[in-house]
PDB file of C-alpha atoms and ligand atoms in Angstrom:
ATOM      1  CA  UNK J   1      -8.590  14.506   2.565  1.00 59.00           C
ATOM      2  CA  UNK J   2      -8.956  11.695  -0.330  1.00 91.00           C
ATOM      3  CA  UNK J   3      -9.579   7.880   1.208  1.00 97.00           C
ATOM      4  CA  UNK J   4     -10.576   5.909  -1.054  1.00 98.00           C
ATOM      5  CA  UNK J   5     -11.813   2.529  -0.263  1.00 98.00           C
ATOM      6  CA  UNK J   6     -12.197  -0.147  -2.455  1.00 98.00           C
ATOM      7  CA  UNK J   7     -15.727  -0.936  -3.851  1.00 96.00           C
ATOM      8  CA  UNK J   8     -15.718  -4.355  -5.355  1.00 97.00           C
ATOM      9  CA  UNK J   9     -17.257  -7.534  -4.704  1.00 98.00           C
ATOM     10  CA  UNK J  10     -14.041  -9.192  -5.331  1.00 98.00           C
ATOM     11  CA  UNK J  11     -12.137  -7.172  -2.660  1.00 98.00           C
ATOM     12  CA  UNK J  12     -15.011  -7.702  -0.397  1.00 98.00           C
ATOM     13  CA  UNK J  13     -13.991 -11.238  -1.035  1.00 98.00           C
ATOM     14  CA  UNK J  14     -10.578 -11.391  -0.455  1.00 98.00           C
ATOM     15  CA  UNK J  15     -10.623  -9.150   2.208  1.00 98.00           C
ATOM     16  CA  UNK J  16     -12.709 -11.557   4.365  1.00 98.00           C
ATOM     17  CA  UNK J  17     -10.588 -14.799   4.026  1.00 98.00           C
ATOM     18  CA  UNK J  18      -7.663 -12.632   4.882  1.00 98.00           C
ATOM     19  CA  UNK J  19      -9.254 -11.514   8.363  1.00 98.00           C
ATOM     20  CA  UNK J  20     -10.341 -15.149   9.262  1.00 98.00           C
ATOM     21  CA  UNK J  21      -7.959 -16.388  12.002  1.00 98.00           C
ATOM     22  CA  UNK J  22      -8.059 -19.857  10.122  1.00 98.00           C
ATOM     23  CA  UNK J  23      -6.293 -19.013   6.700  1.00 98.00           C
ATOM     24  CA  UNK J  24      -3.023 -20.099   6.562  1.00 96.00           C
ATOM     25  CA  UNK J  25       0.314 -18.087   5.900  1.00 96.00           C
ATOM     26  CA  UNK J  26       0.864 -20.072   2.172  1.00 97.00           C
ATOM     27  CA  UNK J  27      -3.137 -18.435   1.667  1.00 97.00           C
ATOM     28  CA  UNK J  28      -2.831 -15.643   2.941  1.00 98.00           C
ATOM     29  CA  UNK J  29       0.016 -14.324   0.847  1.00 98.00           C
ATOM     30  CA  UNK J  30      -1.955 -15.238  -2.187  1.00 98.00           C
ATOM     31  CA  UNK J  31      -4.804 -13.344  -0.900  1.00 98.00           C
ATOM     32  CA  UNK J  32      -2.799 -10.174   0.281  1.00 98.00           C
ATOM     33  CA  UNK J  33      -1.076 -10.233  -3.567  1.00 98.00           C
ATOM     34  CA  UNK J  34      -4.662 -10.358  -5.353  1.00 98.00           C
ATOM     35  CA  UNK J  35      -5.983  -7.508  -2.892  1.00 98.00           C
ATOM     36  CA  UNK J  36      -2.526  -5.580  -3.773  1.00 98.00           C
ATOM     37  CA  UNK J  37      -3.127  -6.069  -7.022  1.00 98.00           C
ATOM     38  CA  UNK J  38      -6.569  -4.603  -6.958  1.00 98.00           C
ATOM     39  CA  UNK J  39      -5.236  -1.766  -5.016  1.00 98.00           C
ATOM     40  CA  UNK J  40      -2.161  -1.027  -7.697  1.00 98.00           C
ATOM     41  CA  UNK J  41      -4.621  -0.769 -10.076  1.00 98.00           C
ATOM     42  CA  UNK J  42      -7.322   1.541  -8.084  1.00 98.00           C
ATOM     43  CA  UNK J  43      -4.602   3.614  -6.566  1.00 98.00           C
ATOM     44  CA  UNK J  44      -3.180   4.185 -10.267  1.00 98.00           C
ATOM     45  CA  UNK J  45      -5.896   5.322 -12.144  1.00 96.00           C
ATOM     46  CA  UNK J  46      -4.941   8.626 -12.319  1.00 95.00           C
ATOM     47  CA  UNK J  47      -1.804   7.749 -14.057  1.00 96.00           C
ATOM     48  CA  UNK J  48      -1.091  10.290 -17.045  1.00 96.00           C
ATOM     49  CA  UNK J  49      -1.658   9.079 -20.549  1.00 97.00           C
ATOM     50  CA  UNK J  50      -0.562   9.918 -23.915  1.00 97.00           C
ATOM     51  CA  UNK J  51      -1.329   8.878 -27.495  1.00 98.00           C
ATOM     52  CA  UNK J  52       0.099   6.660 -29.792  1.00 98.00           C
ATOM     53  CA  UNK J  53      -0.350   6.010 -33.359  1.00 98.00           C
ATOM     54  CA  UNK J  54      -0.819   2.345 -34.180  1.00 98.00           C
ATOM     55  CA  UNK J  55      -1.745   0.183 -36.382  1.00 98.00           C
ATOM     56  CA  UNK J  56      -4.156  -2.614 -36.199  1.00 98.00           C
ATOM     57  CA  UNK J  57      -4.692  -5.614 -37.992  1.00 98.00           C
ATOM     58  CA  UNK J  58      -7.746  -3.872 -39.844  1.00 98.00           C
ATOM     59  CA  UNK J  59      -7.037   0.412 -39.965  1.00 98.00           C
ATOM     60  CA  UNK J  60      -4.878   2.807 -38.129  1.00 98.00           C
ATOM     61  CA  UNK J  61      -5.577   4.545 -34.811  1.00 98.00           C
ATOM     62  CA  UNK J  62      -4.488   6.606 -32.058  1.00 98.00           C
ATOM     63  CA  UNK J  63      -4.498   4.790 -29.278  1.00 98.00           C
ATOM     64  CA  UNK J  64      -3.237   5.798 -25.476  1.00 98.00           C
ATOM     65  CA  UNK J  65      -0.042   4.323 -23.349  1.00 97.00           C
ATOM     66  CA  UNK J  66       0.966   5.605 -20.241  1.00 96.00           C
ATOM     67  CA  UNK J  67       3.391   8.657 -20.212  1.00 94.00           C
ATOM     68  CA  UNK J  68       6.919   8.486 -18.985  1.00 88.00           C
ATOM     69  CA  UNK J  69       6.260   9.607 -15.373  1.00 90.00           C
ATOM     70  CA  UNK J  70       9.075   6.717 -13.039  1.00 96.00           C
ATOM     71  CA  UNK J  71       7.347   5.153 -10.600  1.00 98.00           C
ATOM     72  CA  UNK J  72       8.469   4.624  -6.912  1.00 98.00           C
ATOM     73  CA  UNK J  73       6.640   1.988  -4.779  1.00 98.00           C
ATOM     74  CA  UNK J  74       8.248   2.138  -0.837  1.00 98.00           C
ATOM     75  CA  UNK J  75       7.072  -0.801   1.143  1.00 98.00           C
ATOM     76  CA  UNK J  76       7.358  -0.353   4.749  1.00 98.00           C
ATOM     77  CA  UNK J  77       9.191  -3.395   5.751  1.00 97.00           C
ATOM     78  CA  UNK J  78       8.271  -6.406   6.949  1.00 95.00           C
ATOM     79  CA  UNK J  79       4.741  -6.330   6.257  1.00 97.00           C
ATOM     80  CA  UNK J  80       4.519  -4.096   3.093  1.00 98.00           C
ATOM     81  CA  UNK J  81       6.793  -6.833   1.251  1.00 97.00           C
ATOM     82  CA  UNK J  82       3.833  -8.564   0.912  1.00 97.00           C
ATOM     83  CA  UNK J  83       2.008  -6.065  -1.619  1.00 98.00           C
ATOM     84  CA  UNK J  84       4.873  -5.699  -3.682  1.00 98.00           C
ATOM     85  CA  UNK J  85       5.104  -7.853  -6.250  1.00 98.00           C
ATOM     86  CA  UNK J  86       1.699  -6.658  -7.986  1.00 98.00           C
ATOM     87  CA  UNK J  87       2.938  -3.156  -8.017  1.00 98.00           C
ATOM     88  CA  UNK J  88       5.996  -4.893 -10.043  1.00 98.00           C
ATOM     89  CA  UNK J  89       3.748  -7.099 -12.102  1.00 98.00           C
ATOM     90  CA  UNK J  90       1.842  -4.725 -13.765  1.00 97.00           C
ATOM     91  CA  UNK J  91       4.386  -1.551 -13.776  1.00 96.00           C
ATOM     92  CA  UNK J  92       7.794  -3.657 -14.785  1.00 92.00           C
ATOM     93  CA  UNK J  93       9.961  -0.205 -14.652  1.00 94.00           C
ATOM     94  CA  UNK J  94       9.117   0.701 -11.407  1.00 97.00           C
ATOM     95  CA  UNK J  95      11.384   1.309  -8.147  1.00 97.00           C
ATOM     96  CA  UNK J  96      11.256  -0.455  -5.274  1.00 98.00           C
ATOM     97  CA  UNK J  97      12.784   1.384  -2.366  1.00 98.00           C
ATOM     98  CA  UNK J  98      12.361   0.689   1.373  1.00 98.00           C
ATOM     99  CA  UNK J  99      11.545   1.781   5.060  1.00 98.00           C
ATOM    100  CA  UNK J 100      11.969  -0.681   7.944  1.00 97.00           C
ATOM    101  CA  UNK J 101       9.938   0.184  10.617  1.00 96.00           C
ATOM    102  CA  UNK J 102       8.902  -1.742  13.799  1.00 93.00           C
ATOM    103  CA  UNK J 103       6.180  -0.807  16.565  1.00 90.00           C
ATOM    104  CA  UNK J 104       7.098  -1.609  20.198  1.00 90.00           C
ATOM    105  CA  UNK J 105       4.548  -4.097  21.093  1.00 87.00           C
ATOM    106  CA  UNK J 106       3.977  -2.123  24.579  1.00 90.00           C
ATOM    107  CA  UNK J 107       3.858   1.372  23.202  1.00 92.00           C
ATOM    108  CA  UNK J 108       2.850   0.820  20.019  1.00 89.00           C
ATOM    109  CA  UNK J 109       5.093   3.768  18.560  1.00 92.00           C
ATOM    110  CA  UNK J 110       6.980   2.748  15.566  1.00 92.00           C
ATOM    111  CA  UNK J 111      11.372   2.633  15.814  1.00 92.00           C
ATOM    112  CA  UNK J 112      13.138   3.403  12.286  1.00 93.00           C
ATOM    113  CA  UNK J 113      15.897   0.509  11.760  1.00 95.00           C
ATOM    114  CA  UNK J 114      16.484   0.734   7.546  1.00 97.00           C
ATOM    115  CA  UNK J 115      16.160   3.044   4.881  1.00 97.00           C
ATOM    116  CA  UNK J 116      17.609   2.477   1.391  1.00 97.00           C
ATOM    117  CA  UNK J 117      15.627   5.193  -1.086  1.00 97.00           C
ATOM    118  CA  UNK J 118      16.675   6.342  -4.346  1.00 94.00           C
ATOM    119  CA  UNK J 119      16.188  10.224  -5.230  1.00 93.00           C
ATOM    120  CA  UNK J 120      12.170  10.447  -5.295  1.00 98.00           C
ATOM    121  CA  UNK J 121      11.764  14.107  -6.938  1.00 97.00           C
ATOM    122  CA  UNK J 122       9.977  14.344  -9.687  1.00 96.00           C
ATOM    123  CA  UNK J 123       8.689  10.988  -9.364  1.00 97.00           C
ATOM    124  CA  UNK J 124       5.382   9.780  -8.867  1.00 98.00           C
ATOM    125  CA  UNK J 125       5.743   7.407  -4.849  1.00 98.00           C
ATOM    126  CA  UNK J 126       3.503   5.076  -3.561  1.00 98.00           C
ATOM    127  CA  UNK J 127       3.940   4.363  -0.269  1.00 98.00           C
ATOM    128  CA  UNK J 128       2.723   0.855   0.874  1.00 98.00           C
ATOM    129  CA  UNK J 129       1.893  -0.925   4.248  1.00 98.00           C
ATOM    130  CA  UNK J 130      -1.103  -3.370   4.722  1.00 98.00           C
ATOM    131  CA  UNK J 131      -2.087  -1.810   8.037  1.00 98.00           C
ATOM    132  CA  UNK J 132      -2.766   1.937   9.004  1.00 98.00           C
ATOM    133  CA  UNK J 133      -3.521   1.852  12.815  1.00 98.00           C
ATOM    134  CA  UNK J 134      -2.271   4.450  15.073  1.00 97.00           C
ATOM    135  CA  UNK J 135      -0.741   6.341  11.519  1.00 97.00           C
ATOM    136  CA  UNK J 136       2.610   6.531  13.217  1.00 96.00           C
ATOM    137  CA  UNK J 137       4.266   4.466  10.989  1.00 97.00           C
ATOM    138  CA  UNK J 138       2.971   5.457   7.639  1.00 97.00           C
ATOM    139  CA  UNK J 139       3.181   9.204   8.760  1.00 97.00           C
ATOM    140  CA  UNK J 140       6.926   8.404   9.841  1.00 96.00           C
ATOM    141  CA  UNK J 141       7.515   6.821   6.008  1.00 97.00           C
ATOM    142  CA  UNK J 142       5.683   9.691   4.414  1.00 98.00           C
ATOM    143  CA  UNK J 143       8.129  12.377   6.017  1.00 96.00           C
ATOM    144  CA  UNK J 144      10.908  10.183   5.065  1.00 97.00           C
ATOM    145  CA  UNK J 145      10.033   9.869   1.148  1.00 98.00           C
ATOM    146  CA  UNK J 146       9.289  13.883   1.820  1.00 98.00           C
ATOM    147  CA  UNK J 147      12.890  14.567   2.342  1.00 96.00           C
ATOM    148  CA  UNK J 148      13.948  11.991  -0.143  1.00 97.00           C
ATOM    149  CA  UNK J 149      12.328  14.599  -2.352  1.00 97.00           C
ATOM    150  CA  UNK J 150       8.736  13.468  -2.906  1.00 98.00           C
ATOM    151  CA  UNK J 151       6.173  15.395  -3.553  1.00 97.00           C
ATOM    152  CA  UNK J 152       2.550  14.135  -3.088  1.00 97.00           C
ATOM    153  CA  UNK J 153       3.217  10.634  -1.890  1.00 98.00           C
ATOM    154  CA  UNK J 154      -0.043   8.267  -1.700  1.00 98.00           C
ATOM    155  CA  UNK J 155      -0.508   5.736   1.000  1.00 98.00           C
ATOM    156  CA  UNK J 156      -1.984   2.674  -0.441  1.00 98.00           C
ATOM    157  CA  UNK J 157      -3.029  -0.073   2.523  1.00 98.00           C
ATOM    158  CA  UNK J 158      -5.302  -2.749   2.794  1.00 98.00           C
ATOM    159  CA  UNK J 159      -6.754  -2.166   6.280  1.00 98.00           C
ATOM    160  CA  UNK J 160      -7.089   1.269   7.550  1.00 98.00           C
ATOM    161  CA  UNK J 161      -8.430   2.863  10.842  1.00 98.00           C
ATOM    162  CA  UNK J 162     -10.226   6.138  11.740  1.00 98.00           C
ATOM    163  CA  UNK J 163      -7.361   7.038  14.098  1.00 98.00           C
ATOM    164  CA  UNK J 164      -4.629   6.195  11.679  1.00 98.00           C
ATOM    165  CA  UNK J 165      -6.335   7.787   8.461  1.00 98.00           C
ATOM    166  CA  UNK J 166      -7.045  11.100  10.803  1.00 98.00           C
ATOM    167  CA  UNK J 167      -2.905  10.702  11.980  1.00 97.00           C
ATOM    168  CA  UNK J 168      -1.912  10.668   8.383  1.00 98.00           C
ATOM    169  CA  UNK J 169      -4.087  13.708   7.705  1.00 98.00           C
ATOM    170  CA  UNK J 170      -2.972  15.957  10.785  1.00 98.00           C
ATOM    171  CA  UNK J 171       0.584  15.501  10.159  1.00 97.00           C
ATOM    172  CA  UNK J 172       0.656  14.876   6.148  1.00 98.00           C
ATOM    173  CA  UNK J 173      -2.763  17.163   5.153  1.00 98.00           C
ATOM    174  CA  UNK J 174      -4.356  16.423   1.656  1.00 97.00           C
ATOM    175  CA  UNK J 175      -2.422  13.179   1.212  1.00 98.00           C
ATOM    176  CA  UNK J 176      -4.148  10.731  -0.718  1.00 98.00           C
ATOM    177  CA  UNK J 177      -5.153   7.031   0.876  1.00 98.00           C
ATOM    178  CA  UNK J 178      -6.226   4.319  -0.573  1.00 98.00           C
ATOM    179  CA  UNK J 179      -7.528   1.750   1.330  1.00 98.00           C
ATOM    180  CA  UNK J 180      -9.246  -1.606   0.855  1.00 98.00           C
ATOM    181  CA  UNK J 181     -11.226  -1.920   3.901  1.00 98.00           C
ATOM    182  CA  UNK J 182     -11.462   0.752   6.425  1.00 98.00           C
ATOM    183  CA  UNK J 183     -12.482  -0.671   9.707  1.00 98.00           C
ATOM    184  CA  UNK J 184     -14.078   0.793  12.755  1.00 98.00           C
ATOM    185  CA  UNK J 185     -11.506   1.495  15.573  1.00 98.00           C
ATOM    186  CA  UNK J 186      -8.233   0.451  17.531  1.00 98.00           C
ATOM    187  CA  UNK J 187      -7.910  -1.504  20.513  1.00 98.00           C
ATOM    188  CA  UNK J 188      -6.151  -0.427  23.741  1.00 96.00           C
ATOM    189  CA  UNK J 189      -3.379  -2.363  21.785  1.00 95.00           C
ATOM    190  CA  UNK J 190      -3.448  -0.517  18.850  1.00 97.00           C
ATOM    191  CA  UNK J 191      -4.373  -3.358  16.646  1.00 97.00           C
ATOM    192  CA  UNK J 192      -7.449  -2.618  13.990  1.00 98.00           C
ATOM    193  CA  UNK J 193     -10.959  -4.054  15.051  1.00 98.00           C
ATOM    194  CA  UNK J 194     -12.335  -6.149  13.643  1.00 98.00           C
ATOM    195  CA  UNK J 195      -9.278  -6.012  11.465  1.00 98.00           C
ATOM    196  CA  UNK J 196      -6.919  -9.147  10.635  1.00 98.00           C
ATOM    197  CA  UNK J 197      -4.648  -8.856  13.491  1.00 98.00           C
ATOM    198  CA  UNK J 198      -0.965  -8.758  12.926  1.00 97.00           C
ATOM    199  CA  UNK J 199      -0.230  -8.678   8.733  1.00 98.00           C
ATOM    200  CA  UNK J 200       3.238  -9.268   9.109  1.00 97.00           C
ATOM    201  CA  UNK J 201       2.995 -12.317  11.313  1.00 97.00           C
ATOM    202  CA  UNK J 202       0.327 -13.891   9.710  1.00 98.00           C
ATOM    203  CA  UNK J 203       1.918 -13.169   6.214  1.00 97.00           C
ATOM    204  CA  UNK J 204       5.127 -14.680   7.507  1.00 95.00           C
ATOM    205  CA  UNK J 205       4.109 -17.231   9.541  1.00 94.00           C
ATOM    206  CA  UNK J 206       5.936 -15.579  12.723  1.00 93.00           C
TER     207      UNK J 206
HETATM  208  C1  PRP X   1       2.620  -3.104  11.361  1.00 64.44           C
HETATM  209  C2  PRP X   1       2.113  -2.669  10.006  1.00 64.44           C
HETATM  210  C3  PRP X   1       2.438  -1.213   9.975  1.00 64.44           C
HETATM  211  C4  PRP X   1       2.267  -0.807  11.409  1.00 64.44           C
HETATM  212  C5  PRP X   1       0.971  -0.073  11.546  1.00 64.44           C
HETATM  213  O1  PRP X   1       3.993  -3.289  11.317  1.00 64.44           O
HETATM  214  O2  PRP X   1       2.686  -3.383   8.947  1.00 64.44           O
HETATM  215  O3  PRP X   1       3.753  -0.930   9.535  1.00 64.44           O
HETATM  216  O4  PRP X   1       2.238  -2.008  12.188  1.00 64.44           O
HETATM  217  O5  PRP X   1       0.797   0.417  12.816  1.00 64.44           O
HETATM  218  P1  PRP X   1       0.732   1.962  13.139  1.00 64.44           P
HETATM  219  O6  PRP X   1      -0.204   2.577  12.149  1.00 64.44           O
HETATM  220  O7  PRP X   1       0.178   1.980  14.538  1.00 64.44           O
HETATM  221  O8  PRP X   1       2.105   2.524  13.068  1.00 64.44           O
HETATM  222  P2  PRP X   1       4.851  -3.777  12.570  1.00 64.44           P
HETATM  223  O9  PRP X   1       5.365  -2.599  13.322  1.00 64.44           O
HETATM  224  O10 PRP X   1       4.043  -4.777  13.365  1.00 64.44           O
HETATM  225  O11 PRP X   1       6.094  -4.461  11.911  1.00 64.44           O
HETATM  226  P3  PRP X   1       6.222  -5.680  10.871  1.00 64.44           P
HETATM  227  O12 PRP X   1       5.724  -5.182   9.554  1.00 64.44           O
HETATM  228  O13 PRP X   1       7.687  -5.951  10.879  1.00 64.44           O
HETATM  229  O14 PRP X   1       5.414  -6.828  11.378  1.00 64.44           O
HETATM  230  N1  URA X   2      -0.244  -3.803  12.782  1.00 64.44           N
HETATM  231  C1  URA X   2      -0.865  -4.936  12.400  1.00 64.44           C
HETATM  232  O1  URA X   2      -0.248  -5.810  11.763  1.00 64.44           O
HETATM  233  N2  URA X   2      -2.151  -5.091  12.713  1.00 64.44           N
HETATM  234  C2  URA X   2      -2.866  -4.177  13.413  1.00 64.44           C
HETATM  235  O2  URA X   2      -4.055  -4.378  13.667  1.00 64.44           O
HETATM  236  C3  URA X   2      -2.190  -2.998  13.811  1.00 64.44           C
HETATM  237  C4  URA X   2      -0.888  -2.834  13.472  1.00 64.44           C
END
């Protein structure tokens, strides 16, 4: 199964202010956007090309722009809100549906309260959410785009576990991941050690 994890000093960097307990909401949602936008580039590299004739100031050339493949980015509310905008930046066409999803703070298993998709087939989906922990809720979204009509989703996140990247593999084989850090292990609370602790309240200020 494809995880791929971000190899950049820069990511390295940003990825450690956003675990310290002492950076504050307004800084942290600068740092999850620069992260996100590291990981809309990484996670879009594959993007098909094709050529186009142009002319510079100096001689004529065939250049390469990206073909005309739509692009769906699904951000698993509340916390995958917060790597949106970078997937918007860079691709200004692209769709922006959505999955609310919640985990019961006892059981950790994740409650479906909003969905709001367009048609996905034949559409190239990127499903986003900051944390993969148990997988429950990113394997949830990835059936849900599935019957929306996608076809080969990939789950970009910024923190990842071993649990929740082997989740998203039993129930969703071969689907790609990208991740930007992929930490060790899960607590008896589910949360990702050493991991950040919770995105969405820390993003949000909750
Ligand atoms: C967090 C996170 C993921 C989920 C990951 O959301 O943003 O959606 O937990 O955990 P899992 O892999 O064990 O399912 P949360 O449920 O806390 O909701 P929020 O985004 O509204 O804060
Ligand atoms: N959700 C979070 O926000 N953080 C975790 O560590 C696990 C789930």
């Amino acid at each position: 199964m494809p995880l791929h994890i971000l190899d950049h000093p820069l990511a390295a960097h940003i990825i450690t202010h956003l675990r310290d307990k002492t950076t504050k909401p307004a800084t942290f949602r600068t740092l999850a956007y620069q992260i996100s936008l590291l990981l809309a580039i990484e996670s879009t590299a594959d993007l098909p090309t094709e050529d186009k004739a142009i002319e510079t100031p100096l001689e004529k050339m065939t250049g390469q722009v990206l073909a005309h493949q739509p692009l769906v980015v699904v951000p698993i509310l509340r916390a995958g809100l917060g790597m949106v905008q970078p997937f918007t930046d860079i691709f200004p066409e692209v769709t922006v549906g959505y999955i609310g999803l919640e985990r019961d703070h006892t059981t950790a298993v994740a409650r479906s309260y909003y969905c709001k998709l367009p048609q996905l087939a034949g559409k190239r989906v990127f499903v986003i959410d900051p944390m993969l922990a148990t997988g429950g809720s990113a394997a949830n979204a990835l059936s849900v785009v599935k019957q929306h009509g996608a076809t080969n989703p990939t789950l970009v996140c910024i923190v990842s576990s071993p649990e929740g990247v082997a989740e998203v593999e039993k129930v969703h084989p071969g689907t790609t991941i990208h991740t930007a850090a992929h930490d060790r292990a899960l607590n008896a609370k589910k949360y990702i050690l050493p991991g950040l602790g919770d995105f969405g309240d820390r993003l949000y200020g909750t």
